[in-house]
Coordinates of C-alpha atoms in Angstrom, one line a residue:
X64 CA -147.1 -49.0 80.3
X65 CA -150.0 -48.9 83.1
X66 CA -151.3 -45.3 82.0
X67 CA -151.8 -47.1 78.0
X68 CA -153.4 -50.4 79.3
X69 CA -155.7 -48.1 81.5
X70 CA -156.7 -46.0 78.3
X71 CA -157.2 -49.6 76.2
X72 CA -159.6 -50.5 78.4
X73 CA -161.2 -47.4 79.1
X74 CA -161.8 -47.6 75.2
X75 CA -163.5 -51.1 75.6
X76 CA -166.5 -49.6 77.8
X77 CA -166.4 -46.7 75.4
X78 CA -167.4 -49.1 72.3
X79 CA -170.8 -50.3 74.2
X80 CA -171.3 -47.0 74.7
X81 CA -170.7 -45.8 71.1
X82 CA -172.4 -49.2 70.0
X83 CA -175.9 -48.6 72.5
X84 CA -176.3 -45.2 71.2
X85 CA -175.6 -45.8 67.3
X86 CA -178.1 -49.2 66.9
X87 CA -180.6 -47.9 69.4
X88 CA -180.3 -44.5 67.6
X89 CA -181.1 -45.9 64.2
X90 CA -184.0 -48.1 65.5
X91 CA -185.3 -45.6 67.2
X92 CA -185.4 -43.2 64.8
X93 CA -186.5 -45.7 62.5
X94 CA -189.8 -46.2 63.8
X95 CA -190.3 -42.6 65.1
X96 CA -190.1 -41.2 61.1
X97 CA -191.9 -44.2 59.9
X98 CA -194.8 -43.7 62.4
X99 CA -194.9 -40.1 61.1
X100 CA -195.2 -41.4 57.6
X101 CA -198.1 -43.0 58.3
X102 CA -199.7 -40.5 60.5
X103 CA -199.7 -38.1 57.6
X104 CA -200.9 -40.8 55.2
X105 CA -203.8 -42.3 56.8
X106 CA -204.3 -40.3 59.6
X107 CA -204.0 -36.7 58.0
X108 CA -201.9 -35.0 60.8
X109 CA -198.1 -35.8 61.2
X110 CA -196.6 -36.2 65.1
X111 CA -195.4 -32.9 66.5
X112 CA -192.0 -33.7 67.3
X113 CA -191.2 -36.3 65.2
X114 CA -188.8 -33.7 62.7
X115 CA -187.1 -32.7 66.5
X116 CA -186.4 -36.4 67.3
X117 CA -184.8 -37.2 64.0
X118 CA -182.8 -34.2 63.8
X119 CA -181.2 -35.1 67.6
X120 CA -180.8 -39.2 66.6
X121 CA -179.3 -37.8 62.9
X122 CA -176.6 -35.7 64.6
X123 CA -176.3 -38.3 67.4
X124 CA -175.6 -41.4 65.0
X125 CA -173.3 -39.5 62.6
X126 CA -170.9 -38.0 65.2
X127 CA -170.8 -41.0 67.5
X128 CA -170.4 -43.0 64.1
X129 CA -167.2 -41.1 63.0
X130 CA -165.3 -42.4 66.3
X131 CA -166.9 -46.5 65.4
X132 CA -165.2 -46.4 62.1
X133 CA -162.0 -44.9 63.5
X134 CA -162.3 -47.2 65.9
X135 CA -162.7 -50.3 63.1
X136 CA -160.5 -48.0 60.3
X137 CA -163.6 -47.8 58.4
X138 CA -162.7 -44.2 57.3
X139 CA -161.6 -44.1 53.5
X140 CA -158.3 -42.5 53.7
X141 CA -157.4 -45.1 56.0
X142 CA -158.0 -47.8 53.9
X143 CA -157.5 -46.7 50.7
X144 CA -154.3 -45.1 51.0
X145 CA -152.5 -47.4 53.4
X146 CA -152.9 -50.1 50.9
X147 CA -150.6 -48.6 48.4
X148 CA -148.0 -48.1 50.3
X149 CA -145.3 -51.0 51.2
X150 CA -145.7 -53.0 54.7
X151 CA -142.5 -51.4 56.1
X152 CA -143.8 -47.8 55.1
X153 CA -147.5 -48.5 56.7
X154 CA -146.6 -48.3 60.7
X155 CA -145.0 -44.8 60.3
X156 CA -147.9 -43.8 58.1
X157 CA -150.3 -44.4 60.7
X158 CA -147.9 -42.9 63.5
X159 CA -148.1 -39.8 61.3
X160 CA -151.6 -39.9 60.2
X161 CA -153.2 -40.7 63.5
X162 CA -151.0 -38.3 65.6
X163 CA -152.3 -35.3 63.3
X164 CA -155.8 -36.8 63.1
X165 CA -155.7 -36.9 67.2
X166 CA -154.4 -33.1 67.6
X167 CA -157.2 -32.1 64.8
X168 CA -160.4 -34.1 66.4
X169 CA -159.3 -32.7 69.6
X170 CA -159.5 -29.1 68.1
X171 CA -162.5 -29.6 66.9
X172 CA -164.5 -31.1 69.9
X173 CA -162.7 -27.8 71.7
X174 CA -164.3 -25.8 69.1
X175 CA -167.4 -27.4 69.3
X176 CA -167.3 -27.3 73.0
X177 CA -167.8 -23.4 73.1
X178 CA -170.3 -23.6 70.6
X179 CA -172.5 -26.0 72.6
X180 CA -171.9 -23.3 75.6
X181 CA -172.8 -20.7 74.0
X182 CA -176.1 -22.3 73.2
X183 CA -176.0 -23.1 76.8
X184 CA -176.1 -19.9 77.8
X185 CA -178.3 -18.6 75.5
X186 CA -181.2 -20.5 77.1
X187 CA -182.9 -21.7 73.4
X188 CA -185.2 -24.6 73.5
X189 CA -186.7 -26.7 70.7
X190 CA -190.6 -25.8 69.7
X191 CA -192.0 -28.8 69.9
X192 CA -190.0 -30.5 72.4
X193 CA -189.3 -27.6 74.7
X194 CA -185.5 -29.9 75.2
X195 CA -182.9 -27.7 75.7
X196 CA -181.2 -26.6 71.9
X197 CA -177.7 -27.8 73.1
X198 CA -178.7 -31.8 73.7
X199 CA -179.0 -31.6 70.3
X200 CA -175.5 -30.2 69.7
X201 CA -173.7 -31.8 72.3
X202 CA -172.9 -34.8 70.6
X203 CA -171.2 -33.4 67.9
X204 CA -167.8 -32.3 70.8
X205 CA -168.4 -35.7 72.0
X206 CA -168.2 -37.2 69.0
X207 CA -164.9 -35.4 68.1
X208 CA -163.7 -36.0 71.1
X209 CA -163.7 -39.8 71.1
X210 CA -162.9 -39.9 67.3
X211 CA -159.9 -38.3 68.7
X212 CA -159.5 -40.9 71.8
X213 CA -159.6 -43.5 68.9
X214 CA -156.5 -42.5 66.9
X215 CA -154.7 -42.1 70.0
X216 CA -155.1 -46.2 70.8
X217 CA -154.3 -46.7 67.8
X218 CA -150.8 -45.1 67.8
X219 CA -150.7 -47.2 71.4
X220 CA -151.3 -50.5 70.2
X221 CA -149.0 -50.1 67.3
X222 CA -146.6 -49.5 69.8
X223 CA -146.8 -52.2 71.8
X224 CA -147.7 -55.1 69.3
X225 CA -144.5 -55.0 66.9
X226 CA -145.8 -57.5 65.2
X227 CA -149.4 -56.6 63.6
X228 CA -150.2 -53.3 61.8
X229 CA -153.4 -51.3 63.6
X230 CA -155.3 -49.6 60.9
X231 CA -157.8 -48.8 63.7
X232 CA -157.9 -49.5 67.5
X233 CA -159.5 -52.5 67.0
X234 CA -158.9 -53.4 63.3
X235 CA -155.6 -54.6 61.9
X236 CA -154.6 -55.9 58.6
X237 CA -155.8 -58.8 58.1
X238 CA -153.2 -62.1 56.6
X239 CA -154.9 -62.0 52.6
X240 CA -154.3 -57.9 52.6
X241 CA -150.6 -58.7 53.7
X242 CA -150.1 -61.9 51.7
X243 CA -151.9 -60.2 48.7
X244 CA -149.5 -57.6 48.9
X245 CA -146.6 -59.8 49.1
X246 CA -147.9 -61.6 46.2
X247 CA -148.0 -58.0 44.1
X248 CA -144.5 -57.6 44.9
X249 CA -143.0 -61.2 43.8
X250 CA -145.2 -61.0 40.6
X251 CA -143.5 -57.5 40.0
X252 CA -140.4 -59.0 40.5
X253 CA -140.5 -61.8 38.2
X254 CA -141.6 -59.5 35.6
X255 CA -138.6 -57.2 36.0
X256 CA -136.3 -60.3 36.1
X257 CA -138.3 -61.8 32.9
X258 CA -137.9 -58.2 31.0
X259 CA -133.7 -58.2 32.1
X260 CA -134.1 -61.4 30.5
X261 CA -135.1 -60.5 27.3
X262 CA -133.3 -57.5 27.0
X263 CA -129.5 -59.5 27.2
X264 CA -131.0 -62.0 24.7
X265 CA -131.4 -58.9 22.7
X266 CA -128.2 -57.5 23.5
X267 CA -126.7 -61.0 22.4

């Protein structure tokens, strides 16, 4: 499978991508809204374009982030849910779950694609900045977009390892989730043997 090796790897360059803009976002912004703090505390006057900068690393971190925790099945339905289920039921979970979550992220990075051209077109700029309005907008397609890349690795890899369970293109169940859940399942056994138990001294 050349074309799915060549879109695992593709994915690797993709996470120090994801990962340069998410910490360098949050630092960044970081010190830029704490430096406004303190120009309006002791120096009476707050920076210009500090509100414009956090607004652009805000969207910036939280789109980019949704793909990173697909990427480490971070999100909450994905862990929550997948451990109820039994191990033989989990791999076509995530086929089914990831294969709508790809077709839906794609959609909306589409969507989000005309949006950020109509902006585009429309010529508006920030006040303070003068940046043109759709770099703050275009991460939000982007992020969709390799949110969407993400469950589609993750439906590869499950593919070719038949052996461990992806939960994320880069996170898979770890031994104590699966021996945990074995353990459930034994203790529920012995209980139902222990309560057939009683029940024929009962009947006897």
């Amino acid at each position: 499978m050349p074309n799915s090796s060549l879109i695992i790897d593709l994915n690797k360059k993709i996470r120090k991508f994801e990962e340069f803009l998410i910490s360098y976002g949050i630092i960044v912004m970081s010190i830029v809204l704490v430096a406004n703090v303190f120009s309006r505390v002791f120096l009476n006057s707050s920076i210009q374009a500090a509100e414009e900068i956090g607004q652009i690393l805000i969207v910036m971190v939280t789109f980019i982030g949704i793909s990173y925790a697909a990427r480490m099945g971070k999100h909450i339905t994905m862990s929550a849910l997948i451990d109820s289920i039994p191990r033989k039921f989990k791999k076509p979970y995530i086929y089914f779950t990831s294969s709508i979550s790809t077709v839906l992220l794609w959609w909306l990075g589409y969507l989000g694609t005309l949006y950020v051209t109509r902006i585009m077109d429309s010529g508006r700029i920030t006040p303070s900045l003068q940046f043109p309005m759709w770099i703050l907008y275009i991460f939000v397609p982007l992020g969709f977009f390799l949110a969407s890349l993400q469950y589609l690795v993750t439906i590869i890899v499950n593919i070719k390892d038949k052996e461990k369970i992806y939960i994320g293109s880069e996170r898979t169940l770890t031994e104590a989730d699966i021996s945990c859940e074995l353990n459930e399942e034994i203790d529920t056994e012995q209980n139902e043997f222990e309560i057939d138990q009683e029940k024929e001294k009962v009947v006897n």
